[in-house]
Amino acid sequence: MKVLAILSLLVCSCYATTPTPLVIWHGMGDSCCNPLSMGSIIRLVEGQIPGIYTLSLKIGDTTTQDIMNGFLKPIPEQITMACEQIKADPNLANGFNAMGFSQGGQFLRAVAQQCDGIKMHNLISVGGQHQGVFGFPKCPNDLTFCDTLRDMLNKYAYNPTIQDHLVQAEYWHDPQHEDVYKSSNIFLPDLNNDVTVNEVYKQRLMSLNKFVMVKFTSDTMVQPIASEWFGFYAPGQAETVQSLQESDLYKNDQLGLKAMDQNGQLVFLATDGDHLQFTNEWFITNIIPYLQ
Amino acid sequence: MKVLAILSLLVCSCYATTPTPLVIWHGMGDSCCNPLSMGSIIRLVEGQIPGIYTLSLKIGDTTTQDIMNGFLKPIPEQITMACEQIKADPNLANGFNAMGFSQGGQFLRAVAQQCDGIKMHNLISVGGQHQGVFGFPKCPNDLTFCDTLRDMLNKYAYNPTIQDHLVQAEYWHDPQHEDVYKSSNIFLPDLNNDVTVNEVYKQRLMSLNKFVMVKFTSDTMVQPIASEWFGFYAPGQAETVQSLQESDLYKNDQLGLKAMDQNGQLVFLATDGDHLQFTNEWFITNIIPYLQ
């Protein structure tokens, strides 16, 4: 009996010390394997959770393809590729946490809702835009390019050719034309159960342990910032912002978010700073607990 | 007199508290404006040196162009563009420090040597390859791509078309064929005064206050790691590595590096870790003093 007890203790302690693996997805203009961005994040996580297995998703065969696909490959195809990578990795078979940066946040939510046969525990969205974006207040390019991009998105974002070839158009959300958005955007309205309620999406999202959303309160890249907490402009105009809790999506519980909120499954974190700007200390205090 | 003395004190203290501006150049696969890479570095520097002016070089009109140009735009053209940006910026007219990451390290040295009319104080090369690279021990892509890239570089790196269209070929240094390297590489042999001694290059490099080179002792991306301290394989083979001090370049002082070393202008820093992997604490302790 004593031997059995010791063995059982050993088994339990071994089990307890195997950290939950982590899947990460980078943001626009970044790649799986930039040593200073995702590399630093992985190193920070590994420093706090020794022995953790991490997978930084690469969409395409090369890091260059991965960068370009972040602009050009239709999001549904990217979600399929990510889903296949995760399912093919034996280290993730018993479940994993997922953490997405910027657009990687909504992409990993799509993986949670659309990828059959995976076990995602916690989903952490760091500056993700769950209701899309409408505008580039501080576009990190020259003025002519920014004006052209804004103009193009305002006029042509929902053109089928643009939808099939520009990733950012696939989460472009024009609140002044909600009907066009719902009928022509190929990614976000479907994902958010805005048109029809996909019960599978709802059940899969609700099966998460926690859905953590990080908002950057001084974000100059995302408009409106509320989208990082699943809020957006009230329909029909582009000035007044409403929170997730004020939206019909929540009130009608089309996606299960109301139930999740009431069950304590939604975590809303805010940090002062521009887009994706946080300190290691903030990350260790606020994010690491959800990765353990 | 008393008023004058107070005024003079104010002027002096104002002057003393204006930090030296900083120009940075990102590495391969990265861009000027990735919030998690160069953005984090700038934020770290600004936290330590409040009020510092920083310029993160962007090669091209957009961040996407900037990323692609890091693979495809001939280095001499990139140096010209960087030189023009720096000279056009009134905030840099009284001088600046420069810090390059990975290939940005050798590119900023080229700016120091080739850009007329600028005042660079300290040059910090973080993992730069000043004698080029020969091999990709851990190429961050799939195996087929890596094998193809290696094969292509081994066979065709010095082909004029490749030299004009692949940035990494322009610092590909084959020690088994030093003669071909010297005659056909369009960037590095000229920059290093390997073929003819360009006195202007030498004088400009020697006019730096400090030339700081950071080497990552567990670097799996750069071969040989010694290149980060201006060392390389001894000519004619690819096994034995010689330090800068053992090289003819140093002994003949073709580039002024021997004189700089003897004057205490060269700083060799080493940190354990893979390519560009360092902690904020290490950066604050070891790099910030050269930016003040």
XYZ file of C-alpha atoms in Angstrom:
584
model
C 0.000 0.000 0.000
C 2.832 2.372 0.961
C 4.516 1.760 -2.402
C 1.251 2.375 -4.206
C 0.712 5.601 -2.289
C 4.191 6.827 -3.169
C 3.698 5.841 -6.806
C 0.368 7.600 -6.918
C 1.980 10.698 -5.378
C 4.711 10.593 -7.999
C 2.200 10.217 -10.832
C 0.096 13.055 -9.462
C 3.062 15.353 -9.020
C 4.351 14.532 -12.525
C 0.951 15.255 -13.941
C 0.646 18.482 -11.997
C 3.967 19.814 -13.224
C 3.351 19.332 -16.964
C 2.394 22.823 -18.150
C -0.480 23.330 -20.594
C 0.984 23.958 -24.080
C 0.533 27.341 -25.727
C -0.343 28.240 -29.320
C 0.325 31.821 -30.425
C -0.622 33.765 -33.558
C 1.215 36.953 -34.485
C -0.303 40.199 -35.767
C -0.290 42.009 -39.130
C 3.186 42.712 -40.514
C 4.758 40.260 -38.095
C 5.729 36.604 -38.430
C 5.836 33.412 -36.398
C 9.575 33.661 -36.017
C 10.720 37.229 -35.488
C 13.175 36.845 -32.578
C 12.307 40.299 -31.229
C 8.514 39.934 -31.268
C 7.027 36.413 -30.949
C 10.514 35.182 -29.952
C 10.568 37.564 -26.991
C 7.057 36.601 -25.962
C 7.926 32.892 -26.033
C 11.087 33.525 -24.042
C 9.121 35.532 -21.490
C 6.532 32.753 -21.157
C 9.195 30.037 -20.936
C 10.963 32.005 -18.209
C 7.782 32.018 -16.142
C 6.556 28.512 -17.004
C 9.629 26.292 -17.418
C 9.151 23.335 -19.730
C 6.086 24.756 -21.495
C 5.582 23.615 -25.096
C 4.838 26.490 -27.485
C 3.758 26.607 -31.110
C 3.984 29.901 -32.979
C 1.696 29.485 -35.986
C 3.300 29.974 -39.413
C 0.882 30.442 -42.299
C 2.842 29.276 -45.322
C 6.120 27.454 -45.821
C 8.423 30.342 -45.062
C 8.486 33.304 -42.702
C 8.253 35.619 -45.714
C 5.106 33.869 -46.892
C 3.805 34.036 -43.330
C 4.248 37.834 -43.297
C 2.617 38.297 -46.707
C -0.243 35.912 -45.938
C -1.106 38.198 -43.014
C -2.095 40.761 -45.637
C -3.217 38.679 -48.581
C -4.464 35.168 -47.817
C -8.224 34.975 -47.233
C -8.849 34.531 -43.511
C -10.979 31.346 -43.895
C -8.035 29.653 -45.646
C -5.697 30.800 -42.884
C -8.022 29.388 -40.213
C -8.062 26.030 -42.022
C -4.254 25.997 -42.183
C -3.966 26.875 -38.487
C -6.506 24.196 -37.576
C -4.556 21.559 -39.518
C -1.253 22.566 -37.892
C -2.762 22.327 -34.417
C -4.416 18.960 -35.070
C -1.229 17.523 -36.552
C 0.825 18.404 -33.474
C 0.822 15.531 -30.937
C 1.954 17.922 -28.202
C -1.405 19.700 -28.433
C -3.593 16.602 -28.435
C -4.464 16.914 -24.748
C -5.408 20.557 -25.009
C -3.698 23.945 -25.048
C -4.098 27.624 -24.309
C -4.123 30.089 -27.202
C -2.898 33.666 -27.330
C -3.340 35.939 -30.354
C -1.844 39.367 -30.940
C -3.916 41.987 -32.753
C -5.628 40.313 -35.738
C -4.231 37.019 -34.414
C -6.745 37.481 -31.579
C -9.829 37.232 -33.766
C -8.152 34.549 -35.892
C -7.630 32.308 -32.868
C -11.243 32.874 -31.835
C -12.171 31.631 -35.297
C -10.018 28.555 -34.645
C -11.861 28.018 -31.339
C -15.262 28.228 -33.059
C -14.506 26.517 -36.372
C -11.796 23.905 -35.819
C -13.326 20.559 -34.976
C -11.630 18.177 -32.549
C -9.297 20.487 -30.671
C -9.262 21.307 -26.957
C -8.645 24.997 -26.350
C -8.670 25.905 -22.655
C -8.089 29.633 -22.334
C -8.138 32.078 -25.231
C -6.219 35.315 -24.713
C -6.782 38.081 -27.220
C -4.143 40.819 -26.940
C -5.510 43.854 -28.775
C -7.698 41.724 -31.094
C -10.590 43.409 -32.893
C -13.601 41.180 -32.308
C -16.073 43.538 -33.926
C -13.626 44.531 -36.658
C -12.263 47.989 -37.403
C -13.589 51.079 -39.096
C -10.735 53.469 -39.812
C -7.001 53.779 -39.380
C -6.499 56.779 -37.092
C -2.738 56.374 -37.167
C -1.836 54.306 -40.159
C 1.886 53.451 -39.869
C 2.715 54.469 -43.406
C 3.052 57.639 -45.408
C 0.036 59.898 -45.736
C -0.667 59.243 -49.402
C -0.734 55.494 -48.833
C -2.957 55.866 -45.750
C -5.403 58.088 -47.595
C -5.515 55.657 -50.492
C -6.036 52.697 -48.169
C -8.834 54.462 -46.245
C -10.467 55.568 -49.463
C -10.184 52.097 -50.960
C -11.614 50.419 -47.864
C -14.417 52.955 -47.523
C -15.433 52.502 -51.132
C -14.488 48.959 -52.003
C -13.971 46.922 -48.808
C -17.017 44.773 -49.555
C -16.241 44.245 -53.218
C -15.893 40.449 -53.687
C -12.428 40.745 -55.242
C -11.151 42.884 -52.374
C -12.760 40.495 -49.861
C -10.887 37.623 -51.431
C -7.533 39.379 -51.532
C -7.154 41.784 -48.623
C -7.190 40.358 -45.109
C -7.945 43.688 -43.437
C -11.079 44.130 -45.597
C -12.338 40.865 -44.107
C -12.665 42.481 -40.700
C -13.628 45.913 -42.030
C -16.887 46.782 -40.283
C -18.820 49.782 -41.590
C -21.450 50.602 -38.936
C -23.163 53.038 -41.285
C -23.958 50.167 -43.618
C -24.526 47.192 -41.336
C -26.629 45.478 -44.002
C -23.826 45.566 -46.576
C -21.345 44.442 -43.928
C -23.527 41.486 -43.007
C -24.198 40.432 -46.575
C -20.761 41.000 -48.128
C -18.032 40.585 -45.511
C -16.822 36.994 -45.912
C -15.421 36.477 -42.414
C -16.574 38.474 -39.404
C -20.414 38.504 -39.579
C -20.422 34.721 -39.937
C -17.932 34.301 -37.085
C -19.981 36.579 -34.829
C -23.317 34.873 -35.590
C -24.565 38.220 -36.884
C -26.584 36.763 -39.763
C -27.635 33.326 -38.610
C -26.969 31.707 -35.273
C -24.546 28.842 -35.733
C -25.073 26.751 -32.608
C -21.780 24.943 -33.090
C -19.863 28.242 -32.968
C -21.750 29.145 -29.814
C -21.166 25.839 -28.050
C -17.480 25.754 -28.948
C -16.884 29.310 -27.732
C -18.771 28.554 -24.516
C -16.630 25.482 -23.960
C -13.601 27.696 -23.325
C -12.509 27.955 -19.732
C -11.754 31.685 -20.010
C -11.889 34.152 -22.891
C -9.541 36.979 -21.929
C -9.628 40.227 -23.917
C -6.908 42.851 -23.505
C -7.680 46.444 -24.490
C -5.015 49.135 -24.956
C -6.589 52.322 -23.668
C -4.322 54.630 -25.712
C -4.456 52.525 -28.873
C -3.917 54.676 -31.994
C -4.048 51.779 -34.468
C -7.493 50.338 -33.810
C -10.743 52.238 -34.334
C -12.844 51.934 -32.268
C -10.723 50.699 -29.354
C -13.921 49.191 -27.898
C -13.613 46.405 -30.498
C -10.792 44.950 -28.387
C -13.469 44.228 -25.736
C -16.031 43.125 -28.336
C -17.745 46.532 -28.310
C -18.350 48.702 -31.385
C -20.176 51.726 -32.738
C -23.919 51.597 -32.149
C -25.448 50.583 -35.498
C -26.120 53.270 -38.098
C -23.435 55.786 -37.181
C -19.739 56.038 -36.381
C -19.520 58.238 -33.289
C -21.259 56.682 -30.305
C -19.632 53.518 -29.103
C -21.536 50.825 -27.246
C -20.065 48.137 -25.052
C -20.516 44.436 -25.698
C -23.062 44.393 -22.879
C -25.131 47.103 -24.615
C -25.215 45.299 -27.954
C -27.969 43.128 -29.417
C -25.372 40.409 -29.949
C -25.063 40.212 -26.176
C -28.668 40.875 -25.240
C -29.946 38.164 -27.590
C -26.958 36.007 -26.652
C -26.411 35.076 -30.277
C -22.849 33.888 -29.609
C -23.091 32.758 -25.988
C -21.164 35.779 -24.715
C -23.885 36.784 -22.246
C -23.945 33.319 -20.723
C -20.139 33.293 -20.610
C -20.118 36.720 -18.931
C -22.608 35.554 -16.332
C -20.566 32.401 -15.723
C -17.393 34.438 -15.176
C -15.788 33.091 -18.351
C -15.108 36.521 -19.867
C -12.158 38.498 -18.559
C -11.766 42.138 -19.578
C -8.265 43.504 -19.045
C -7.218 47.070 -19.811
C -3.747 48.509 -19.914
C -2.618 52.012 -20.638
C -0.451 52.200 -23.732
C -0.567 52.209 -27.513
C -1.287 49.105 -29.605
C 0.498 46.020 -28.196
C 2.634 48.162 -25.913
C 2.963 46.532 -22.519
C 5.748 45.885 -20.064
C 7.068 42.467 -19.124
C 5.901 43.136 -15.577
C 2.343 43.794 -16.730
C 2.378 40.630 -18.852
C 3.721 38.486 -16.008
C 1.164 39.817 -13.524
C -1.885 39.817 -15.800
C -1.430 37.202 -18.531
C 0.795 34.465 -17.118
C -1.902 33.315 -14.615
C -4.106 32.346 -17.598
C -1.309 30.322 -19.181
C -0.663 28.113 -16.181
C 25.642 89.992 -13.543
C 23.528 87.836 -11.268
C 20.785 87.608 -13.913
C 23.344 86.651 -16.540
C 24.773 83.953 -14.307
C 21.313 82.496 -13.712
C 20.508 82.643 -17.411
C 23.772 80.938 -18.283
C 23.032 78.242 -15.705
C 19.604 77.690 -17.231
C 21.025 77.489 -20.749
C 23.708 75.042 -19.644
C 21.290 72.846 -17.756
C 18.857 72.838 -20.700
C 21.671 71.871 -23.016
C 22.876 69.139 -20.695
C 19.437 67.544 -20.380
C 18.663 67.230 -24.105
C 19.309 63.567 -24.864
C 21.210 62.528 -27.986
C 18.707 61.321 -30.603
C 18.691 57.686 -31.683
C 18.353 56.125 -35.139
C 17.467 52.428 -35.297
C 17.399 49.927 -38.161
C 15.454 46.671 -37.833
C 16.571 43.213 -38.957
C 15.500 40.820 -41.732
C 11.782 39.977 -41.727
C 11.032 42.867 -39.416
C 9.874 46.428 -40.052
C 10.337 49.944 -38.705
C 6.958 49.865 -37.055
C 6.182 46.480 -35.551
C 4.834 47.458 -32.103
C 6.208 44.284 -30.524
C 9.771 44.521 -31.894
C 11.153 47.993 -32.716
C 8.163 49.500 -30.848
C 9.178 47.675 -27.665
C 12.797 48.719 -28.058
C 11.831 52.379 -28.504
C 9.543 52.205 -25.479
C 12.316 50.625 -23.417
C 14.773 53.355 -24.473
C 12.242 56.145 -23.856
C 11.550 54.763 -20.391
C 15.254 55.014 -19.538
C 15.995 58.282 -21.375
C 12.871 60.462 -21.119
C 12.438 62.939 -23.956
C 14.794 61.146 -26.368
C 14.002 61.597 -30.071
C 14.021 58.330 -32.007
C 13.822 57.518 -35.710
C 13.102 53.948 -36.780
C 14.235 53.755 -40.406
C 11.607 52.691 -42.955
C 12.911 51.640 -46.359
C 10.027 52.303 -48.718
C 6.724 54.107 -48.404
C 4.896 51.455 -46.421
C 5.728 48.973 -43.681
C 5.025 46.152 -46.129
C 7.525 47.580 -48.590
C 9.956 48.007 -45.695
C 9.681 44.297 -44.824
C 10.086 43.182 -48.452
C 12.963 45.578 -49.121
C 14.823 43.837 -46.293
C 14.964 40.810 -48.578
C 14.965 42.293 -52.049
C 16.264 45.861 -52.386
C 20.002 46.050 -53.148
C 21.811 47.149 -49.991
C 23.577 50.134 -51.641
C 20.167 51.571 -52.571
C 18.923 51.006 -49.027
C 21.963 52.824 -47.599
C 21.277 55.804 -49.880
C 17.634 55.908 -48.751
C 18.626 55.723 -45.072
C 21.240 58.447 -45.580
C 18.650 60.735 -47.177
C 16.127 60.137 -44.387
C 18.700 60.962 -41.727
C 19.928 64.113 -43.486
C 16.367 65.339 -44.049
C 15.509 65.086 -40.346
C 16.252 68.373 -38.523
C 16.194 66.546 -35.183
C 19.336 64.664 -36.203
C 21.294 67.648 -37.496
C 23.374 67.997 -34.318
C 24.284 64.330 -34.234
C 22.787 61.044 -33.086
C 23.537 57.548 -31.869
C 22.686 54.602 -34.115
C 21.606 51.085 -33.190
C 21.109 48.291 -35.719
C 19.617 44.860 -35.146
C 21.029 41.885 -37.050
C 21.595 42.963 -40.696
C 20.602 46.483 -39.583
C 23.953 46.460 -37.723
C 26.106 46.217 -40.845
C 23.712 48.522 -42.719
C 24.145 51.288 -40.136
C 27.926 50.816 -40.302
C 27.596 51.398 -44.044
C 25.670 54.600 -43.263
C 28.485 55.672 -40.914
C 31.125 55.066 -43.611
C 29.240 56.165 -46.739
C 26.790 58.908 -45.771
C 28.385 62.328 -46.117
C 27.528 65.154 -43.735
C 26.032 63.277 -40.777
C 27.275 63.154 -37.183
C 27.026 59.644 -35.759
C 28.332 59.421 -32.184
C 28.026 55.822 -31.027
C 27.189 52.891 -33.296
C 25.675 49.860 -31.581
C 25.462 46.655 -33.598
C 23.171 44.092 -31.959
C 23.951 40.746 -33.576
C 25.165 42.358 -36.835
C 27.335 40.294 -39.174
C 30.283 42.509 -40.039
C 32.147 39.834 -41.941
C 28.966 38.435 -43.463
C 27.554 34.939 -43.076
C 28.339 31.540 -44.530
C 25.499 29.151 -43.802
C 22.139 29.028 -42.096
C 22.529 26.497 -39.292
C 18.947 26.986 -38.167
C 17.014 28.491 -40.985
C 13.580 29.501 -39.623
C 11.608 27.854 -42.425
C 10.737 24.399 -43.577
C 13.545 22.042 -44.466
C 12.993 21.984 -48.218
C 13.101 25.763 -48.388
C 16.222 25.901 -46.214
C 18.003 23.322 -48.341
C 17.057 25.188 -51.502
C 18.212 28.500 -50.072
C 21.543 27.049 -48.914
C 22.059 25.334 -52.228
C 21.173 28.479 -54.151
C 23.487 30.644 -52.066
C 26.334 28.133 -52.237
C 26.081 27.906 -56.007
C 24.763 31.252 -57.138
C 25.290 33.848 -54.394
C 27.827 35.737 -56.485
C 25.874 35.624 -59.712
C 25.247 39.280 -60.710
C 21.469 38.813 -60.937
C 21.300 37.263 -57.452
C 23.564 40.012 -56.104
C 21.174 42.614 -57.442
C 18.043 40.956 -56.090
C 18.755 39.122 -52.848
C 19.909 41.169 -49.863
C 21.310 38.180 -47.978
C 23.552 37.276 -50.944
C 25.125 40.717 -50.582
C 26.619 39.728 -47.254
C 27.210 36.082 -48.197
C 30.907 35.470 -47.521
C 32.380 32.247 -48.841
C 35.771 31.856 -47.109
C 36.713 29.001 -49.439
C 36.566 31.379 -52.380
C 37.746 34.704 -50.988
C 38.786 35.840 -54.478
C 35.267 35.362 -55.898
C 33.776 37.012 -52.804
C 36.033 40.027 -53.229
C 35.420 40.402 -56.933
C 31.697 39.637 -57.105
C 29.988 40.598 -53.840
C 28.603 44.086 -54.467
C 28.437 45.262 -50.840
C 30.585 43.811 -48.078
C 34.145 43.633 -49.533
C 33.896 47.286 -50.552
C 32.501 48.302 -47.143
C 35.279 46.417 -45.350
C 38.107 47.870 -47.469
C 38.967 44.324 -48.501
C 39.838 45.164 -52.085
C 41.077 48.736 -52.012
C 41.524 50.947 -48.981
C 38.975 53.749 -49.100
C 40.462 56.360 -46.772
C 37.124 58.135 -46.421
C 35.482 54.961 -45.074
C 38.355 54.597 -42.633
C 38.274 58.181 -41.393
C 34.506 58.194 -40.993
C 34.478 54.942 -39.032
C 37.311 56.208 -36.836
C 35.361 59.386 -36.149
C 32.807 57.405 -34.147
C 33.000 57.828 -30.413
C 32.322 54.119 -29.747
C 31.581 51.176 -32.024
C 29.802 48.635 -29.828
C 29.325 45.070 -31.107
C 26.986 42.644 -29.340
C 27.520 38.907 -29.873
C 24.953 36.243 -28.933
C 26.992 33.313 -27.703
C 24.240 30.727 -28.406
C 23.233 32.219 -31.765
C 21.765 29.559 -34.076
C 20.948 31.946 -36.926
C 24.361 33.394 -37.731
C 27.297 31.334 -38.960
C 29.967 31.951 -37.806
C 28.910 33.766 -34.627
C 32.356 35.426 -34.631
C 31.094 37.693 -37.435
C 29.092 39.586 -34.803
C 32.474 40.717 -33.359
C 33.984 41.262 -36.831
C 35.736 37.869 -36.769
C 35.348 35.167 -39.434
C 36.717 31.889 -40.759
C 40.436 32.050 -41.496
C 40.708 32.396 -45.291
C 40.593 29.264 -47.450
C 38.448 27.051 -45.219
C 35.249 27.011 -43.198
C 36.182 25.425 -39.883
C 38.733 27.452 -37.982
C 37.480 30.819 -36.890
C 39.803 33.759 -36.297
C 39.052 36.828 -34.260
C 39.122 40.332 -35.674
C 42.483 40.828 -33.937
C 43.942 37.803 -35.753
C 42.830 38.973 -39.190
C 44.855 40.757 -41.858
C 42.123 43.405 -41.961
C 43.101 44.295 -38.401
C 46.833 43.713 -38.630
C 47.142 45.927 -41.733
C 44.576 48.299 -40.240
C 42.787 48.560 -43.576
C 39.623 49.954 -41.961
C 41.038 51.698 -38.888
C 39.756 49.011 -36.530
C 43.196 48.403 -34.995
C 43.619 52.090 -34.214
C 40.084 52.230 -32.836
C 40.765 49.171 -30.661
C 43.931 50.717 -29.303
C 42.086 53.987 -28.607
C 39.360 52.141 -26.675
C 36.735 52.936 -29.317
C 35.718 49.313 -29.874
C 33.445 47.680 -27.312
C 32.870 43.919 -27.473
C 29.800 42.770 -25.558
C 28.678 39.152 -25.271
C 25.423 37.814 -23.941
C 24.229 34.273 -23.596
C 21.178 33.582 -25.708
C 20.016 32.893 -29.241
C 19.870 35.533 -31.986
C 18.549 38.872 -30.637
C 17.379 37.222 -27.434
C 18.161 39.462 -24.468
C 16.343 40.616 -21.372
C 15.296 44.186 -20.672
C 17.609 44.132 -17.659
C 20.592 43.181 -19.813
C 19.730 45.907 -22.329
C 19.352 48.561 -19.626
C 22.631 47.638 -17.957
C 24.743 47.147 -21.059
C 23.314 49.247 -23.906
C 21.575 52.246 -22.362
C 24.915 53.765 -21.157
C 25.967 54.120 -24.826
C 22.728 55.898 -25.713
C 23.046 58.638 -23.114
